[in-house]
Amino acid sequence: QVQLQESGPGLVKPSQTLSLTCTVSGGSITRGSYFWTWIRQPAGKGLEWIGRIFISGDTNYNPSLKSRVTISVDTSKNQFSLRLTSVTAADTAVYYCARESVDMASHDYWGQGTLVTVSS
Amino acid sequence: DVQMTQSPASVSASVGDRVTITCRASQGISSWLAWFQQKPGKAPKLLIYDASSLQSGVPARFSGSGSGTDFTLTISSLQPEDFATYYCQQSSSFPVTFGQGTRLEMK
């Protein structure tokens, strides 16, 4: 059973960089046809797709965040990561990592989510 | 971006009821549509992909239909564990976008 777990600071100061890591267990991140994705959800609001990475290193980002986002993968640790620069209060949200199956074109496994608050 | 509009925003129903939620895309997305269920404090759970394919382990009372711009999620006989928020999601074009959610409440 594949499991994903987000980790990283729960509090980030405005203008600084948000960094999160997603650790994948129960299967190799290099096996199969999957995209590894980040999605966020502000409190009481809907879901926003941030971006994804394929194991080849190819990435796709939401244009609304593209100038500030980097997603990378570390196959040796079975992890992928999110960096979001120049954060503001509007970036406060629960951040989820998820696996997107190429076959299903949808997200079949999710982490539990981690709350990141941007505040001084 | 493809805008996904769900209706209704909220619905009240009772155990045993049949419930239908609608999702409309701002442009054609073929069958690149998924439905998720989210309970408070939990991650979304995939119910339906490719507009009408039931995800493994999801009860058969959930079904999806539609293609192009208009889609529906139907719960044939509501169970107590089905009260939650439901989201549609399109993956036809970037960025992937979600509907605003439909809150299913107990009457």
PDB file of C-alpha atoms in Angstrom:
ATOM      1  CA  GLN A   1       0.000   0.000   0.000  1.00  0.00           C
ATOM      2  CA  VAL A   2       1.485   3.284  -1.116  1.00  0.00           C
ATOM      3  CA  GLN A   3       1.653   5.998   1.532  1.00  0.00           C
ATOM      4  CA  LEU A   4       2.681   9.630   1.235  1.00  0.00           C
ATOM      5  CA  GLN A   5       3.726  11.857   4.118  1.00  0.00           C
ATOM      6  CA  GLU A   6       4.396  15.585   4.011  1.00  0.00           C
ATOM      7  CA  SER A   7       6.989  17.193   6.262  1.00  0.00           C
ATOM      8  CA  GLY A   8       8.371  20.652   6.784  1.00  0.00           C
ATOM      9  CA  PRO A   9       7.987  23.828   8.844  1.00  0.00           C
ATOM     10  CA  GLY A  10       4.492  24.762   9.908  1.00  0.00           C
ATOM     11  CA  LEU A  11       5.314  28.454  10.153  1.00  0.00           C
ATOM     12  CA  VAL A  12       7.064  30.585   7.549  1.00  0.00           C
ATOM     13  CA  LYS A  13       7.695  34.319   7.669  1.00  0.00           C
ATOM     14  CA  PRO A  14       6.423  36.595   4.914  1.00  0.00           C
ATOM     15  CA  SER A  15       8.851  37.013   1.978  1.00  0.00           C
ATOM     16  CA  GLN A  16      10.681  33.819   2.922  1.00  0.00           C
ATOM     17  CA  THR A  17      10.675  30.436   1.213  1.00  0.00           C
ATOM     18  CA  LEU A  18       8.282  27.607   2.003  1.00  0.00           C
ATOM     19  CA  SER A  19       9.922  24.184   1.687  1.00  0.00           C
ATOM     20  CA  LEU A  20       8.091  20.889   2.027  1.00  0.00           C
ATOM     21  CA  THR A  21       9.059  17.286   1.394  1.00  0.00           C
ATOM     22  CA  CYS A  22       6.854  14.336   0.575  1.00  0.00           C
ATOM     23  CA  THR A  23       8.164  10.903   1.506  1.00  0.00           C
ATOM     24  CA  VAL A  24       6.722   7.994  -0.428  1.00  0.00           C
ATOM     25  CA  SER A  25       6.604   4.552   1.173  1.00  0.00           C
ATOM     26  CA  GLY A  26       5.230   1.209   0.072  1.00  0.00           C
ATOM     27  CA  GLY A  27       6.709   1.473  -3.395  1.00  0.00           C
ATOM     28  CA  SER A  28       9.516   3.040  -5.366  1.00  0.00           C
ATOM     29  CA  ILE A  29       8.921   6.539  -6.654  1.00  0.00           C
ATOM     30  CA  THR A  30      10.641   5.451  -9.883  1.00  0.00           C
ATOM     31  CA  ARG A  31       8.346   2.517 -10.588  1.00  0.00           C
ATOM     32  CA  GLY A  32       5.317   2.846 -12.796  1.00  0.00           C
ATOM     33  CA  SER A  33       3.833   5.756 -14.677  1.00  0.00           C
ATOM     34  CA  TYR A  34       3.042   8.411 -12.138  1.00  0.00           C
ATOM     35  CA  PHE A  35       3.261  12.131 -11.650  1.00  0.00           C
ATOM     36  CA  TRP A  36       4.107  13.378  -8.179  1.00  0.00           C
ATOM     37  CA  THR A  37       1.988  16.380  -7.351  1.00  0.00           C
ATOM     38  CA  TRP A  38       1.448  19.200  -4.875  1.00  0.00           C
ATOM     39  CA  ILE A  39      -2.017  20.601  -4.140  1.00  0.00           C
ATOM     40  CA  ARG A  40      -3.044  23.119  -1.513  1.00  0.00           C
ATOM     41  CA  GLN A  41      -6.223  24.158   0.271  1.00  0.00           C
ATOM     42  CA  PRO A  42      -6.685  27.375   2.276  1.00  0.00           C
ATOM     43  CA  ALA A  43      -8.842  26.949   5.349  1.00  0.00           C
ATOM     44  CA  GLY A  44     -12.497  26.606   4.428  1.00  0.00           C
ATOM     45  CA  LYS A  45     -11.781  26.924   0.707  1.00  0.00           C
ATOM     46  CA  GLY A  46     -11.323  24.760  -2.339  1.00  0.00           C
ATOM     47  CA  LEU A  47      -8.380  22.902  -3.812  1.00  0.00           C
ATOM     48  CA  GLU A  48      -5.620  24.517  -5.871  1.00  0.00           C
ATOM     49  CA  TRP A  49      -3.252  22.471  -8.013  1.00  0.00           C
ATOM     50  CA  ILE A  50       0.323  23.729  -7.611  1.00  0.00           C
ATOM     51  CA  GLY A  51       2.277  21.499  -9.956  1.00  0.00           C
ATOM     52  CA  ARG A  52       3.753  18.069 -10.619  1.00  0.00           C
ATOM     53  CA  ILE A  53       6.923  16.251 -11.540  1.00  0.00           C
ATOM     54  CA  PHE A  54       7.529  13.090 -13.527  1.00  0.00           C
ATOM     55  CA  ILE A  55      10.396  10.809 -12.625  1.00  0.00           C
ATOM     56  CA  SER A  56      12.252  12.019 -15.707  1.00  0.00           C
ATOM     57  CA  GLY A  57      12.389  15.414 -14.060  1.00  0.00           C
ATOM     58  CA  ASP A  58       9.801  16.993 -16.355  1.00  0.00           C
ATOM     59  CA  THR A  59       7.602  19.445 -14.488  1.00  0.00           C
ATOM     60  CA  ASN A  60       4.340  21.297 -14.966  1.00  0.00           C
ATOM     61  CA  TYR A  61       3.353  24.259 -12.814  1.00  0.00           C
ATOM     62  CA  ASN A  62       0.243  26.318 -12.263  1.00  0.00           C
ATOM     63  CA  PRO A  63       0.853  29.571 -14.204  1.00  0.00           C
ATOM     64  CA  SER A  64      -0.490  31.541 -11.245  1.00  0.00           C
ATOM     65  CA  LEU A  65       2.449  30.303  -9.152  1.00  0.00           C
ATOM     66  CA  LYS A  66       5.010  29.395 -11.796  1.00  0.00           C
ATOM     67  CA  SER A  67       7.429  32.219 -11.090  1.00  0.00           C
ATOM     68  CA  ARG A  68       7.703  31.175  -7.437  1.00  0.00           C
ATOM     69  CA  VAL A  69       7.464  27.363  -7.525  1.00  0.00           C
ATOM     70  CA  THR A  70      10.021  24.603  -7.912  1.00  0.00           C
ATOM     71  CA  ILE A  71       9.233  20.901  -7.581  1.00  0.00           C
ATOM     72  CA  SER A  72      12.113  18.443  -7.460  1.00  0.00           C
ATOM     73  CA  VAL A  73      12.608  14.741  -6.857  1.00  0.00           C
ATOM     74  CA  ASP A  74      15.223  12.759  -4.908  1.00  0.00           C
ATOM     75  CA  THR A  75      14.985   9.152  -6.032  1.00  0.00           C
ATOM     76  CA  SER A  76      17.640   7.995  -3.552  1.00  0.00           C
ATOM     77  CA  LYS A  77      15.372   9.022  -0.688  1.00  0.00           C
ATOM     78  CA  ASN A  78      12.062   8.202  -2.417  1.00  0.00           C
ATOM     79  CA  GLN A  79      11.006  11.804  -1.903  1.00  0.00           C
ATOM     80  CA  PHE A  80       9.854  14.801  -3.843  1.00  0.00           C
ATOM     81  CA  SER A  81       9.855  18.402  -2.696  1.00  0.00           C
ATOM     82  CA  LEU A  82       8.150  21.758  -3.070  1.00  0.00           C
ATOM     83  CA  ARG A  83       9.763  25.197  -2.827  1.00  0.00           C
ATOM     84  CA  LEU A  84       7.618  28.298  -2.911  1.00  0.00           C
ATOM     85  CA  THR A  85       9.459  31.599  -2.709  1.00  0.00           C
ATOM     86  CA  SER A  86       8.409  35.069  -1.568  1.00  0.00           C
ATOM     87  CA  VAL A  87       5.440  33.803   0.426  1.00  0.00           C
ATOM     88  CA  THR A  88       2.625  35.996   1.710  1.00  0.00           C
ATOM     89  CA  ALA A  89      -0.367  35.365   3.956  1.00  0.00           C
ATOM     90  CA  ALA A  90      -2.259  34.233   0.848  1.00  0.00           C
ATOM     91  CA  ASP A  91      -0.007  31.158   0.769  1.00  0.00           C
ATOM     92  CA  THR A  92      -1.304  29.969   4.147  1.00  0.00           C
ATOM     93  CA  ALA A  93      -2.964  26.625   3.480  1.00  0.00           C
ATOM     94  CA  VAL A  94      -2.941  22.892   4.034  1.00  0.00           C
ATOM     95  CA  TYR A  95      -0.456  21.478   1.544  1.00  0.00           C
ATOM     96  CA  TYR A  96      -1.022  17.998   0.179  1.00  0.00           C
ATOM     97  CA  CYS A  97       1.279  15.787  -1.823  1.00  0.00           C
ATOM     98  CA  ALA A  98      -0.387  13.255  -4.088  1.00  0.00           C
ATOM     99  CA  ARG A  99       0.285  10.635  -6.714  1.00  0.00           C
ATOM    100  CA  GLU A 100      -1.310  11.082 -10.118  1.00  0.00           C
ATOM    101  CA  SER A 101      -1.675   7.953 -12.202  1.00  0.00           C
ATOM    102  CA  VAL A 102      -0.925   8.561 -15.876  1.00  0.00           C
ATOM    103  CA  ASP A 103      -3.465   5.864 -16.786  1.00  0.00           C
ATOM    104  CA  MET A 104      -6.265   7.362 -14.727  1.00  0.00           C
ATOM    105  CA  ALA A 105      -5.197  11.004 -15.083  1.00  0.00           C
ATOM    106  CA  SER A 106      -6.179  11.520 -11.506  1.00  0.00           C
ATOM    107  CA  HIS A 107      -4.851  11.496  -7.985  1.00  0.00           C
ATOM    108  CA  ASP A 108      -5.272   8.119  -6.349  1.00  0.00           C
ATOM    109  CA  TYR A 109      -3.061   8.453  -3.279  1.00  0.00           C
ATOM    110  CA  TRP A 110      -2.712  11.511  -1.046  1.00  0.00           C
ATOM    111  CA  GLY A 111      -0.717  12.488   1.995  1.00  0.00           C
ATOM    112  CA  GLN A 112      -2.610  13.550   5.091  1.00  0.00           C
ATOM    113  CA  GLY A 113      -1.737  17.197   4.482  1.00  0.00           C
ATOM    114  CA  THR A 114       0.332  19.676   6.446  1.00  0.00           C
ATOM    115  CA  LEU A 115      -0.732  23.139   7.532  1.00  0.00           C
ATOM    116  CA  VAL A 116       1.667  25.916   6.634  1.00  0.00           C
ATOM    117  CA  THR A 117       0.994  29.338   8.119  1.00  0.00           C
ATOM    118  CA  VAL A 118       2.676  32.437   6.757  1.00  0.00           C
ATOM    119  CA  SER A 119       3.031  34.950   9.549  1.00  0.00           C
ATOM    120  CA  SER A 120       5.655  37.111  11.190  1.00  0.00           C
TER     121      SER A 120
ATOM    122  CA  ASP B   1      -7.825  28.065 -17.244  1.00  0.00           C
ATOM    123  CA  VAL B   2     -10.807  25.718 -17.455  1.00  0.00           C
ATOM    124  CA  GLN B   3     -13.397  26.833 -14.922  1.00  0.00           C
ATOM    125  CA  MET B   4     -15.309  24.075 -13.154  1.00  0.00           C
ATOM    126  CA  THR B   5     -18.692  25.034 -11.726  1.00  0.00           C
ATOM    127  CA  GLN B   6     -20.488  22.700  -9.349  1.00  0.00           C
ATOM    128  CA  SER B   7     -24.117  22.801  -8.363  1.00  0.00           C
ATOM    129  CA  PRO B   8     -25.614  22.941  -5.907  1.00  0.00           C
ATOM    130  CA  ALA B   9     -23.128  24.519  -3.512  1.00  0.00           C
ATOM    131  CA  SER B  10     -24.800  22.576  -0.721  1.00  0.00           C
ATOM    132  CA  VAL B  11     -27.524  19.988  -0.447  1.00  0.00           C
ATOM    133  CA  SER B  12     -29.419  18.512   2.487  1.00  0.00           C
ATOM    134  CA  ALA B  13     -30.499  14.893   2.264  1.00  0.00           C
ATOM    135  CA  SER B  14     -31.417  11.879   4.371  1.00  0.00           C
ATOM    136  CA  VAL B  15     -30.009   8.385   4.631  1.00  0.00           C
ATOM    137  CA  GLY B  16     -31.392   6.342   1.763  1.00  0.00           C
ATOM    138  CA  ASP B  17     -31.928   9.320  -0.546  1.00  0.00           C
ATOM    139  CA  ARG B  18     -30.636   9.496  -4.094  1.00  0.00           C
ATOM    140  CA  VAL B  19     -28.402  12.531  -4.592  1.00  0.00           C
ATOM    141  CA  THR B  20     -27.029  14.042  -7.787  1.00  0.00           C
ATOM    142  CA  ILE B  21     -24.288  16.668  -8.005  1.00  0.00           C
ATOM    143  CA  THR B  22     -23.509  18.472 -11.249  1.00  0.00           C
ATOM    144  CA  CYS B  23     -20.217  19.813 -12.579  1.00  0.00           C
ATOM    145  CA  ARG B  24     -19.936  21.997 -15.667  1.00  0.00           C
ATOM    146  CA  ALA B  25     -16.677  22.828 -17.457  1.00  0.00           C
ATOM    147  CA  SER B  26     -16.129  26.174 -19.173  1.00  0.00           C
ATOM    148  CA  GLN B  27     -14.888  24.325 -22.250  1.00  0.00           C
ATOM    149  CA  GLY B  28     -14.941  20.756 -23.480  1.00  0.00           C
ATOM    150  CA  ILE B  29     -12.775  18.377 -21.471  1.00  0.00           C
ATOM    151  CA  SER B  30     -13.784  15.059 -23.081  1.00  0.00           C
ATOM    152  CA  SER B  31     -13.890  12.581 -20.176  1.00  0.00           C
ATOM    153  CA  TRP B  32     -10.939  13.993 -18.256  1.00  0.00           C
ATOM    154  CA  LEU B  33     -12.940  14.395 -15.087  1.00  0.00           C
ATOM    155  CA  ALA B  34     -12.618  12.989 -11.593  1.00  0.00           C
ATOM    156  CA  TRP B  35     -14.730  13.196  -8.454  1.00  0.00           C
ATOM    157  CA  PHE B  36     -13.365  13.365  -4.915  1.00  0.00           C
ATOM    158  CA  GLN B  37     -14.918  13.106  -1.465  1.00  0.00           C
ATOM    159  CA  GLN B  38     -13.426  15.097   1.393  1.00  0.00           C
ATOM    160  CA  LYS B  39     -14.278  14.864   5.065  1.00  0.00           C
ATOM    161  CA  PRO B  40     -13.224  17.520   7.607  1.00  0.00           C
ATOM    162  CA  GLY B  41      -9.533  17.392   8.414  1.00  0.00           C
ATOM    163  CA  LYS B  42      -8.872  14.675   5.857  1.00  0.00           C
ATOM    164  CA  ALA B  43      -7.325  14.508   2.410  1.00  0.00           C
ATOM    165  CA  PRO B  44      -9.622  14.153  -0.592  1.00  0.00           C
ATOM    166  CA  LYS B  45     -10.443  10.595  -1.623  1.00  0.00           C
ATOM    167  CA  LEU B  46     -10.739   9.607  -5.271  1.00  0.00           C
ATOM    168  CA  LEU B  47     -14.165   8.193  -6.122  1.00  0.00           C
ATOM    169  CA  ILE B  48     -14.508   8.374  -9.906  1.00  0.00           C
ATOM    170  CA  TYR B  49     -11.989   8.910 -12.722  1.00  0.00           C
ATOM    171  CA  ASP B  50     -12.404   9.201 -16.487  1.00  0.00           C
ATOM    172  CA  ALA B  51     -15.860  10.626 -15.727  1.00  0.00           C
ATOM    173  CA  SER B  52     -17.458   7.251 -15.054  1.00  0.00           C
ATOM    174  CA  SER B  53     -14.849   4.725 -13.852  1.00  0.00           C
ATOM    175  CA  LEU B  54     -15.231   3.660 -10.242  1.00  0.00           C
ATOM    176  CA  GLN B  55     -12.011   3.750  -8.239  1.00  0.00           C
ATOM    177  CA  SER B  56     -11.069   0.441  -6.632  1.00  0.00           C
ATOM    178  CA  GLY B  57     -12.648  -0.009  -3.207  1.00  0.00           C
ATOM    179  CA  VAL B  58     -15.316   2.663  -3.694  1.00  0.00           C
ATOM    180  CA  PRO B  59     -18.885   1.434  -3.099  1.00  0.00           C
ATOM    181  CA  ALA B  60     -21.021   0.847  -6.175  1.00  0.00           C
ATOM    182  CA  ARG B  61     -23.656   3.330  -4.953  1.00  0.00           C
ATOM    183  CA  PHE B  62     -21.348   6.018  -6.366  1.00  0.00           C
ATOM    184  CA  SER B  63     -21.525   6.565 -10.111  1.00  0.00           C
ATOM    185  CA  GLY B  64     -20.414   9.215 -12.560  1.00  0.00           C
ATOM    186  CA  SER B  65     -21.539  10.186 -16.023  1.00  0.00           C
ATOM    187  CA  GLY B  66     -21.064  12.816 -18.699  1.00  0.00           C
ATOM    188  CA  SER B  67     -18.562  14.006 -21.255  1.00  0.00           C
ATOM    189  CA  GLY B  68     -17.637  17.270 -22.915  1.00  0.00           C
ATOM    190  CA  THR B  69     -18.804  19.986 -20.548  1.00  0.00           C
ATOM    191  CA  ASP B  70     -21.517  18.460 -18.342  1.00  0.00           C
ATOM    192  CA  PHE B  71     -20.974  15.819 -15.712  1.00  0.00           C
ATOM    193  CA  THR B  72     -22.834  14.293 -12.789  1.00  0.00           C
ATOM    194  CA  LEU B  73     -21.997  12.365  -9.658  1.00  0.00           C
ATOM    195  CA  THR B  74     -24.821  10.254  -8.287  1.00  0.00           C
ATOM    196  CA  ILE B  75     -25.081   8.542  -4.937  1.00  0.00           C
ATOM    197  CA  SER B  76     -27.880   6.023  -5.320  1.00  0.00           C
ATOM    198  CA  SER B  77     -28.715   5.470  -1.646  1.00  0.00           C
ATOM    199  CA  LEU B  78     -27.044   7.752   0.857  1.00  0.00           C
ATOM    200  CA  GLN B  79     -25.248   6.158   3.775  1.00  0.00           C
ATOM    201  CA  PRO B  80     -24.251   7.951   7.001  1.00  0.00           C
ATOM    202  CA  GLU B  81     -20.579   7.962   5.981  1.00  0.00           C
ATOM    203  CA  ASP B  82     -21.364   9.802   2.720  1.00  0.00           C
ATOM    204  CA  PHE B  83     -21.996  13.179   4.349  1.00  0.00           C
ATOM    205  CA  ALA B  84     -18.978  15.170   3.189  1.00  0.00           C
ATOM    206  CA  THR B  85     -17.851  17.704   0.605  1.00  0.00           C
ATOM    207  CA  TYR B  86     -17.498  16.594  -3.009  1.00  0.00           C
ATOM    208  CA  TYR B  87     -15.200  18.107  -5.631  1.00  0.00           C
ATOM    209  CA  CYS B  88     -14.908  17.612  -9.365  1.00  0.00           C
ATOM    210  CA  GLN B  89     -11.539  18.018 -11.077  1.00  0.00           C
ATOM    211  CA  GLN B  90     -10.544  18.361 -14.710  1.00  0.00           C
ATOM    212  CA  SER B  91      -7.218  17.164 -16.069  1.00  0.00           C
ATOM    213  CA  SER B  92      -7.796  17.955 -19.750  1.00  0.00           C
ATOM    214  CA  SER B  93      -5.514  20.972 -19.738  1.00  0.00           C
ATOM    215  CA  PHE B  94      -3.120  22.833 -17.487  1.00  0.00           C
ATOM    216  CA  PRO B  95      -3.539  23.955 -14.908  1.00  0.00           C
ATOM    217  CA  VAL B  96      -5.571  21.140 -13.404  1.00  0.00           C
ATOM    218  CA  THR B  97      -8.598  22.799 -11.825  1.00  0.00           C
ATOM    219  CA  PHE B  98     -11.221  21.830  -9.276  1.00  0.00           C
ATOM    220  CA  GLY B  99     -14.825  22.803  -8.742  1.00  0.00           C
ATOM    221  CA  GLN B 100     -15.628  24.895  -5.700  1.00  0.00           C
ATOM    222  CA  GLY B 101     -17.146  21.927  -3.882  1.00  0.00           C
ATOM    223  CA  THR B 102     -20.609  20.691  -2.940  1.00  0.00           C
ATOM    224  CA  ARG B 103     -21.345  20.194   0.727  1.00  0.00           C
ATOM    225  CA  LEU B 104     -23.656  17.259   1.395  1.00  0.00           C
ATOM    226  CA  GLU B 105     -25.376  17.712   4.730  1.00  0.00           C
ATOM    227  CA  MET B 106     -27.724  15.605   6.753  1.00  0.00           C
ATOM    228  CA  LYS B 107     -31.344  16.778   6.673  1.00  0.00           C
TER     229      LYS B 107
END
